[in-house]
mmCIF file of C-alpha atoms in Angstrom:
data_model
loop_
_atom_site.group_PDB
_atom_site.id
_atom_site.type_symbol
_atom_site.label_atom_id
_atom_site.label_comp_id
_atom_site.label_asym_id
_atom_site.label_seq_id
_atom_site.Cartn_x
_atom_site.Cartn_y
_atom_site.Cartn_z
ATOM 1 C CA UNK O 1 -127.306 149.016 16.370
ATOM 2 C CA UNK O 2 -130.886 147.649 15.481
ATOM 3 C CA UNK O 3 -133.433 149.220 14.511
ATOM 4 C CA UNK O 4 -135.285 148.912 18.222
ATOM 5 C CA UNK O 5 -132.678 150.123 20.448
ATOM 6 C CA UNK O 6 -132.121 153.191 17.615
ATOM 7 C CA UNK O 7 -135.655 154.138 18.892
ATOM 8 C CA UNK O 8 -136.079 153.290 21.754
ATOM 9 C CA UNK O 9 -132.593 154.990 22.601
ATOM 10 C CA UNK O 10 -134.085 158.382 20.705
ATOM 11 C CA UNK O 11 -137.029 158.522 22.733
ATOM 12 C CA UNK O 12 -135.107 157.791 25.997
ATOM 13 C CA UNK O 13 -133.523 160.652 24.973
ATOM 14 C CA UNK O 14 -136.541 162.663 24.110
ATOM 15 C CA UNK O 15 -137.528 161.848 27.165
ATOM 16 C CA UNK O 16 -134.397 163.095 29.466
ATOM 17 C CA UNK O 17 -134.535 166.185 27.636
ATOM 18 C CA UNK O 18 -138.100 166.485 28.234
ATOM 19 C CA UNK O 19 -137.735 166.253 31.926
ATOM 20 C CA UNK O 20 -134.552 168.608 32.120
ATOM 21 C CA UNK O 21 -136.702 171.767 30.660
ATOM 22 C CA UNK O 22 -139.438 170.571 32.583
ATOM 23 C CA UNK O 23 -137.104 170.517 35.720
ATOM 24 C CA UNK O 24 -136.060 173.662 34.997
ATOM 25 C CA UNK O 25 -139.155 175.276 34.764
ATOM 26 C CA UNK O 26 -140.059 173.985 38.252
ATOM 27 C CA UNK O 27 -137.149 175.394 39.798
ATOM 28 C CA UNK O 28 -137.552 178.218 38.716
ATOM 29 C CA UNK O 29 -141.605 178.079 39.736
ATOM 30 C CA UNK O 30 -140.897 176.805 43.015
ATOM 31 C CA UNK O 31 -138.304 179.321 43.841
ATOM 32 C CA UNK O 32 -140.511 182.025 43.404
ATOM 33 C CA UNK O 33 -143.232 180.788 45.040
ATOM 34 C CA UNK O 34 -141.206 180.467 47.646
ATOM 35 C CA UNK O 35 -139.924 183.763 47.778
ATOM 36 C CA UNK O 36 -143.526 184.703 47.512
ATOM 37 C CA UNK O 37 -144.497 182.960 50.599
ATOM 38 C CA UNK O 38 -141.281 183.650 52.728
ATOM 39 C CA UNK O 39 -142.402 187.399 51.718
ATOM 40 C CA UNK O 40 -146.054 187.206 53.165
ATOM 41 C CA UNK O 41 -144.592 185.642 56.403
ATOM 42 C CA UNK O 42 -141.878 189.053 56.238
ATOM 43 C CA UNK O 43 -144.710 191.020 55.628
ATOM 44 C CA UNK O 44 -146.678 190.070 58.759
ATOM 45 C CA UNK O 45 -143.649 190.047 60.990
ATOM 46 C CA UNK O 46 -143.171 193.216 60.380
ATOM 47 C CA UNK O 47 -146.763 194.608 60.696
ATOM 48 C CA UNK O 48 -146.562 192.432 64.161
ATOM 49 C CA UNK O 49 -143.784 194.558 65.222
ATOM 50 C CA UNK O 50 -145.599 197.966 63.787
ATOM 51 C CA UNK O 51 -148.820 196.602 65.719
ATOM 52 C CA UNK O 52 -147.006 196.118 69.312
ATOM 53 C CA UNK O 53 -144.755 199.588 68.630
ATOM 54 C CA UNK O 54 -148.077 201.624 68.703
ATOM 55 C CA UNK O 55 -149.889 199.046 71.362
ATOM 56 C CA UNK O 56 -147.569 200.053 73.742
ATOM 57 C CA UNK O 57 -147.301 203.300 72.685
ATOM 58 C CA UNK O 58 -150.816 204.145 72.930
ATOM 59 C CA UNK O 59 -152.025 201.875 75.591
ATOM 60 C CA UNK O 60 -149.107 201.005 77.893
ATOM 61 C CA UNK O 61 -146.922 203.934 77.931
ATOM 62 C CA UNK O 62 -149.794 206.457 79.161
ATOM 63 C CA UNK O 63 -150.097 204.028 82.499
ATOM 64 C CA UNK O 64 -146.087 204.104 82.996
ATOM 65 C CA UNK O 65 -145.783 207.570 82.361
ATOM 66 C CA UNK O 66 -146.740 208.909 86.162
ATOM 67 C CA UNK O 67 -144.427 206.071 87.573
ATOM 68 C CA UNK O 68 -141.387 207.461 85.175
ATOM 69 C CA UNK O 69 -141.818 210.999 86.215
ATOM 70 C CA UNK O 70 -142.517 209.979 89.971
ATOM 71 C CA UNK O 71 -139.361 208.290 89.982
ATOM 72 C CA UNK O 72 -137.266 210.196 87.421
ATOM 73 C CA UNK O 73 -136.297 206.834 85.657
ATOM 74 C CA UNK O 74 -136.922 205.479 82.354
ATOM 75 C CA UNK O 75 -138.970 201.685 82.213
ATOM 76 C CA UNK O 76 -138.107 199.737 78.865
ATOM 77 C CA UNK O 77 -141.970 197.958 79.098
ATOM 78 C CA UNK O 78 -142.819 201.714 78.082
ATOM 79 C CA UNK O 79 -141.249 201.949 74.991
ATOM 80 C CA UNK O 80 -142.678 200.833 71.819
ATOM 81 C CA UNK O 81 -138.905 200.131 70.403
ATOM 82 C CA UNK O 82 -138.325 197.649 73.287
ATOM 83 C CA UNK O 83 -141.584 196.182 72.937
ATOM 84 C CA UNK O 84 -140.199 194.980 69.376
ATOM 85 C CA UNK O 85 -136.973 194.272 70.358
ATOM 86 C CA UNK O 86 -138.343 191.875 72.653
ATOM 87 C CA UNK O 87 -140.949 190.315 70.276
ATOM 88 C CA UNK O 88 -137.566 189.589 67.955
ATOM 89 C CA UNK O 89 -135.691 187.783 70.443
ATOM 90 C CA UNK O 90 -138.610 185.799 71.437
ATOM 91 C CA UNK O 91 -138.953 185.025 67.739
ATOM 92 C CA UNK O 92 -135.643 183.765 67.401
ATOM 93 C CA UNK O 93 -135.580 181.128 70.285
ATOM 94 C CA UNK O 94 -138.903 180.276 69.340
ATOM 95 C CA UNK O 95 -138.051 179.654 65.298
ATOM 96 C CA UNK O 96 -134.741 178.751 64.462
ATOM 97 C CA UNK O 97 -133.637 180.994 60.944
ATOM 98 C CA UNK O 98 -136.353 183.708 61.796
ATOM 99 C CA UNK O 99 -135.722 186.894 62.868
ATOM 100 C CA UNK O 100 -136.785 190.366 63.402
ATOM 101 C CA UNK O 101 -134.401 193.272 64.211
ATOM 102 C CA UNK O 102 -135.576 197.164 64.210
ATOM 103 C CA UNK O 103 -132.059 199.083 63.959
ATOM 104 C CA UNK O 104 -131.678 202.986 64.322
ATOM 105 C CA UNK O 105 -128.145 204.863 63.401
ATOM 106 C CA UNK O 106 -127.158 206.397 66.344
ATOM 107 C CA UNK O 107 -128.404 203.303 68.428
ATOM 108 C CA UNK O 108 -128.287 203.527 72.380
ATOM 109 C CA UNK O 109 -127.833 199.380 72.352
ATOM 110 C CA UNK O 110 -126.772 196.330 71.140
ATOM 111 C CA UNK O 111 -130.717 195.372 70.509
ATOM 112 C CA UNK O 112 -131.034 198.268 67.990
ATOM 113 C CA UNK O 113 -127.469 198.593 66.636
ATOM 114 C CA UNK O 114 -126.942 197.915 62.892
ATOM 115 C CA UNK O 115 -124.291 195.628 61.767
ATOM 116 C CA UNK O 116 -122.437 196.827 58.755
ATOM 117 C CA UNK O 117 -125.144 194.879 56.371
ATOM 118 C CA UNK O 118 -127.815 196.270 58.241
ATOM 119 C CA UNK O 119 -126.062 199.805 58.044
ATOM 120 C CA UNK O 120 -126.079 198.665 54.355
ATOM 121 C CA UNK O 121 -129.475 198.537 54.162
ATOM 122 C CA UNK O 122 -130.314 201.821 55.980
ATOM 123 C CA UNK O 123 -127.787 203.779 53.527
ATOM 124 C CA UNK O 124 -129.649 202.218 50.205
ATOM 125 C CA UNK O 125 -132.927 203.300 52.413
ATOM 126 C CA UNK O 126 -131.804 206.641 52.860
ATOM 127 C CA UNK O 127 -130.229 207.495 49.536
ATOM 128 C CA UNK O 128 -132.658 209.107 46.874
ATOM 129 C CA UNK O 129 -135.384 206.852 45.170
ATOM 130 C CA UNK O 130 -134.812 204.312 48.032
ATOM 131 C CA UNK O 131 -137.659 204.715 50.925
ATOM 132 C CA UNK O 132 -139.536 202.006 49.571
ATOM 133 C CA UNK O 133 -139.491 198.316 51.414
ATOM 134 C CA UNK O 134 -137.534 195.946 49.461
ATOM 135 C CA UNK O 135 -136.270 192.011 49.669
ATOM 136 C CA UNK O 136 -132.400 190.819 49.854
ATOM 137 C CA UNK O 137 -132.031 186.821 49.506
ATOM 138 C CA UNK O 138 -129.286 186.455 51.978
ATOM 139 C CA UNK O 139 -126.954 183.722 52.693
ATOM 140 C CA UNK O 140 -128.435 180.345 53.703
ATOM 141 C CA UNK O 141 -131.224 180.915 51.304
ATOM 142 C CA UNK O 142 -132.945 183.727 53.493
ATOM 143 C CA UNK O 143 -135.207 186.200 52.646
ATOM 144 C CA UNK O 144 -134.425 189.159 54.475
ATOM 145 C CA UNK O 145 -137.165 192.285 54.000
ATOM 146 C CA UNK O 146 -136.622 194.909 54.649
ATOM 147 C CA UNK O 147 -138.715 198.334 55.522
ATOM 148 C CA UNK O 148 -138.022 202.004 56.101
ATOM 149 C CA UNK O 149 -138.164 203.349 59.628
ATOM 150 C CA UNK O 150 -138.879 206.723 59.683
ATOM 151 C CA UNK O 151 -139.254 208.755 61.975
ATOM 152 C CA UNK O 152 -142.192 209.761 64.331
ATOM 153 C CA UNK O 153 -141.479 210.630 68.021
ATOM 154 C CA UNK O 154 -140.894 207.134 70.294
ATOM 155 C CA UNK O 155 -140.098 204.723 67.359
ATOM 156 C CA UNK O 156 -136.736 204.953 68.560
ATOM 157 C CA UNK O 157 -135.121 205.883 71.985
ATOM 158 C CA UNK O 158 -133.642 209.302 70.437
ATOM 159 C CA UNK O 159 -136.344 209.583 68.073
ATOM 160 C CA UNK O 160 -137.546 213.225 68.632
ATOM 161 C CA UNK O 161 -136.766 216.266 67.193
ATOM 162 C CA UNK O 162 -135.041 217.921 69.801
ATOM 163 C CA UNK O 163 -133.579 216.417 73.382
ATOM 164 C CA UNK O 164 -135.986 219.260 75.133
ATOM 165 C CA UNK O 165 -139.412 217.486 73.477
ATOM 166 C CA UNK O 166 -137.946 214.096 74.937
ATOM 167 C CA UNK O 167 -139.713 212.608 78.162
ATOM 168 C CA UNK O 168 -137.549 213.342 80.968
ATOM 169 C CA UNK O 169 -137.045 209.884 81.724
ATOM 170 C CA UNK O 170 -135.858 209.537 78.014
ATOM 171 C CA UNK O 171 -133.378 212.503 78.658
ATOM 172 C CA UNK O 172 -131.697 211.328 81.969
ATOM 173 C CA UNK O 173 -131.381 207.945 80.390
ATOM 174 C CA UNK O 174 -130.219 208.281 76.704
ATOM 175 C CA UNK O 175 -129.351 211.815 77.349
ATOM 176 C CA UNK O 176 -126.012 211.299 76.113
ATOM 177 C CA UNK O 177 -126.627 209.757 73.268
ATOM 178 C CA UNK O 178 -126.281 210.986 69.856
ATOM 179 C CA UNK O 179 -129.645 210.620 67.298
ATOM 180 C CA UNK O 180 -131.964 213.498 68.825
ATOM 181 C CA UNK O 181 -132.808 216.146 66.449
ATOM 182 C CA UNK O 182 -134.199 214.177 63.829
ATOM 183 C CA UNK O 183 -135.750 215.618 61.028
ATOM 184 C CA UNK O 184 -139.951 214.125 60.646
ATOM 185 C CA UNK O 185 -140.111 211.811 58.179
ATOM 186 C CA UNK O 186 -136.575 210.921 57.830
ATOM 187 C CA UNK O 187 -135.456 206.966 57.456
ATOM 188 C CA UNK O 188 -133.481 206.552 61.022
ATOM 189 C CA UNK O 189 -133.143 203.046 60.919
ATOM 190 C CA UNK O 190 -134.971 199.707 59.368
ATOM 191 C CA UNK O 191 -137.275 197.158 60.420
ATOM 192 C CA UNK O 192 -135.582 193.639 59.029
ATOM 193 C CA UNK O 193 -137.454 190.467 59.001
ATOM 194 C CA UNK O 194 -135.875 187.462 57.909
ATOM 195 C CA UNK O 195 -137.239 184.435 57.302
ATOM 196 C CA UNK O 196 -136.011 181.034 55.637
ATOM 197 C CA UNK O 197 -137.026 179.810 52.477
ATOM 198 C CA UNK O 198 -139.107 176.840 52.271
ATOM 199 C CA UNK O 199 -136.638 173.632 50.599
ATOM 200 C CA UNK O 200 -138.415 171.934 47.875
ATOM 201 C CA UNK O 201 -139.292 168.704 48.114
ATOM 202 C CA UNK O 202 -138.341 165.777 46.328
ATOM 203 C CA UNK O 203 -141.193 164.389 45.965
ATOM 204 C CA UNK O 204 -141.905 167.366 43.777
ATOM 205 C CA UNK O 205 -138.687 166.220 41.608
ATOM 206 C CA UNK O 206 -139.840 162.125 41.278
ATOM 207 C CA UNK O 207 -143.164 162.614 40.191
ATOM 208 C CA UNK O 208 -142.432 164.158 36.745
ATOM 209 C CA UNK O 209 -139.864 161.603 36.356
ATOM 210 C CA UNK O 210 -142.247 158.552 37.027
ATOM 211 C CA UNK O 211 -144.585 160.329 34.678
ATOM 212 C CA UNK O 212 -142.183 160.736 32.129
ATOM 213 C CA UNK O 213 -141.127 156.997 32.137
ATOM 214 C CA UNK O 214 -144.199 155.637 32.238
ATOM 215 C CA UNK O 215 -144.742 157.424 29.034
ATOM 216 C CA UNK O 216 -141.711 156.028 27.269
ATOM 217 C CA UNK O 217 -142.652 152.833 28.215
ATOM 218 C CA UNK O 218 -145.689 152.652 27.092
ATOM 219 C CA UNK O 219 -144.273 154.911 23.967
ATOM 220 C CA UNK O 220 -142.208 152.040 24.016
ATOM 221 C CA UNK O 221 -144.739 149.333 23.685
ATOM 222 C CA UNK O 222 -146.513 150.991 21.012
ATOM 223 C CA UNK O 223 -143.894 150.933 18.554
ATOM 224 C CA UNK O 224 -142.999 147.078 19.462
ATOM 225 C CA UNK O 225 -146.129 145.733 19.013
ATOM 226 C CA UNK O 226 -147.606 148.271 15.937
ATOM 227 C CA UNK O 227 -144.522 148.229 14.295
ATOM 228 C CA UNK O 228 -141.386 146.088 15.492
ATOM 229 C CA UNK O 229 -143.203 143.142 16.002
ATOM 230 C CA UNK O 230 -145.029 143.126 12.019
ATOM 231 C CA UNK O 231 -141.702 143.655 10.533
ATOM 232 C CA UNK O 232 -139.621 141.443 12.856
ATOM 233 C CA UNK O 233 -142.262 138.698 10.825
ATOM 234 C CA UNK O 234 -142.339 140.153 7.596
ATOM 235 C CA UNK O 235 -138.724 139.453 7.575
ATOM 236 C CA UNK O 236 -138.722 136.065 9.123
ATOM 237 C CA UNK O 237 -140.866 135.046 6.215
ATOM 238 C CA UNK O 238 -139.076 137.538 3.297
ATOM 239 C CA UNK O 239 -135.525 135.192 5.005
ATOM 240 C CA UNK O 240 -137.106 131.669 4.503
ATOM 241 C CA UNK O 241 -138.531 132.780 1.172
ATOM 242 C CA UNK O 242 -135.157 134.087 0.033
ATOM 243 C CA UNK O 243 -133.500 130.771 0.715
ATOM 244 C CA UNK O 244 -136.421 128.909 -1.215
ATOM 245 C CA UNK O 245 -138.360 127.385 1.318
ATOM 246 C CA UNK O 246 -141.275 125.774 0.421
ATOM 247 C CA UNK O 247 -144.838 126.700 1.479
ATOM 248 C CA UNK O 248 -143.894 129.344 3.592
ATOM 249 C CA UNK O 249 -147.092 131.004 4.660
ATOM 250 C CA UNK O 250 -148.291 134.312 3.794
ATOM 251 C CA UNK O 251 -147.899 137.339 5.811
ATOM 252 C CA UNK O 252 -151.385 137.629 7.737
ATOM 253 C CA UNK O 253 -152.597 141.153 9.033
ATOM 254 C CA UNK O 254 -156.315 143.096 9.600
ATOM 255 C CA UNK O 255 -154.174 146.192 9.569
ATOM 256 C CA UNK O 256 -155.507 148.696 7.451
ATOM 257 C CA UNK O 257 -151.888 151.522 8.196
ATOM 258 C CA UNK O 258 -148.919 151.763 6.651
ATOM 259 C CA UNK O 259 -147.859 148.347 7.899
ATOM 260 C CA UNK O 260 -151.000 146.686 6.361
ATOM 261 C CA UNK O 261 -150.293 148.650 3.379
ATOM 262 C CA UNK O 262 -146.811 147.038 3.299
ATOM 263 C CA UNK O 263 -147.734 143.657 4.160
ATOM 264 C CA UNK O 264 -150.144 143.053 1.012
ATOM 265 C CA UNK O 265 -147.179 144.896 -1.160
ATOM 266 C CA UNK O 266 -144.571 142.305 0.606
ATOM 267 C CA UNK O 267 -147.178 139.753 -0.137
ATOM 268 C CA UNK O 268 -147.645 140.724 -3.973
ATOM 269 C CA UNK O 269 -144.232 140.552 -4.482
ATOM 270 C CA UNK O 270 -143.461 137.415 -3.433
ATOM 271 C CA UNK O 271 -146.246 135.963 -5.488
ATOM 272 C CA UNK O 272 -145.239 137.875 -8.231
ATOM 273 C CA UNK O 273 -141.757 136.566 -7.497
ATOM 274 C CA UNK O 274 -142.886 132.905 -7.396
ATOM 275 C CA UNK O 275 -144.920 132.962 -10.821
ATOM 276 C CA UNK O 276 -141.866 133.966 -12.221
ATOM 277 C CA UNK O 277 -139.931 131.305 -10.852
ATOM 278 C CA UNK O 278 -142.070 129.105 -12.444
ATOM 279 C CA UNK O 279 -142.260 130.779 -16.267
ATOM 280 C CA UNK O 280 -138.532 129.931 -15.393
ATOM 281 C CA UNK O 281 -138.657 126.274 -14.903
ATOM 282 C CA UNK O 282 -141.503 125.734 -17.224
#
């Protein structure tokens, strides 16, 4: 193996190795920015869905409330738990991989049932230490957040303390059901947002290689023409001196570096050399 390829092989590999840790690094900076941003857009899902609970609440269900008792009948558009029920479907068919689902236990639906991960969730919620929001990725690189629901009377159709301080309409409709005489303050349920994480892009990946190559080219080009290059000569002429060629020319260099340094030794030497050749003859 010559002395080029040796070097330029070692910084090729310098150079891989350099772009592996700095590949690495990325990843790992790009997934958690991503995480970070796939968080804010949980985040304000979820304060969405608090905002249209309490809307409807405080603004919509006063103006249904004489038409409930009037006709003894409970109307969903009243609710502030159907109002973000609805807001999560519409999210779905609008964005493909987004979602956001507010389960109860004790659910009077299939809108606000838990599946057993969600149940999961509520459980970890409710056990000691655990009433504080947290993120789960989830499979097909989703971030799922997740926040406490606790309950306050309406955030859930059998969210009151007792079936006798629910609305009428509320007791002739989800009478039945089990989840009334909740405690305040207690997690009933969860507010889940999930939202896909953003894929890196390549482009992100090529640039640092093209970087990286262009360096050990021109890396590359240094060495061949500041080094190589001077001693590929230096040894042309030390090769035609050897075999006792006449009026071979000097090495020439302005060079003031090591290779200048070892041209004017190469050159000493071989003068030296040839004054002794001809003590010899003489």
């Amino acid at each position: 193996m010559t002395l080029r390829l040796k070097i330029y092989s070692a910084l090729g590999a310098v150079s891989v190795g350099a772009y592996l840790v700095l590949l690495s690094s990325m990843s790992h900076s790009d997934h958690a920015a991503s995480i970070a941003s796939a968080k804010r857009v949980a985040e304000l899902m979820v304060a969405q869905a608090d905002v249209a609970d309490q809307y409807t609440r405080q603004e919509i269900t006063p103006l249904l409330d004489s038409a409930m008792q009037n006709r003894m009948v409970f109307i969903p558009q009243s609710a502030g738990f159907y109002a973000v029920e609805t807001q999560g479907r519409q999210i779905g068919k609008a964005l493909p991989g987004y979602g956001l689902r507010r389960v109860v236990l004790d659910a009077t639906g299939p809108d606000d049932t838990p599946n057993p991960w969600e149940r999961d969730m509520i459980t970890r919620l409710r056990a000691p230490g655990g009433r504080q929001p947290f993120t789960e990725i989830r499979p097909g690189n989703v971030l799922a957040y997740v926040v406490p629901l606790k309950m306050t009377e309406g955030v859930c159709a059998t969210c009151y303390s007792s079936r006798e301080q629910a609305p009428e309409a509320i007791r002739d409709t989800f009478g039945g059901a089990q989840g009334f005489n909740r405690q305040n303050g207690e997690v009933v349920g969860a507010t889940i947002a999930s939202v896909p994480l953003t894929p890196v892009a390549v482009s992100g990946r090529i640039l640092p290689a093209i970087i990286l190559l262009i360096c050990w080219a021109v890396a590359c080009a240094l060495i061949e023409f500041l080094l190589l290059r001077p001693l590929q000569r230096m040894t042309a002429i030390a090769e035609r001196v050897s075999m006792g060629e006449k009026g071979v020319e000097e090495f020439k260099t302005q060079s003031k570096d090591e290779v200048g340094a070892l041209a004017q030794s190469f050159n000493r030497l071989r003068r030296s050399m040839e004054s002794a050749i001809e003590l010899v003859k003489s």
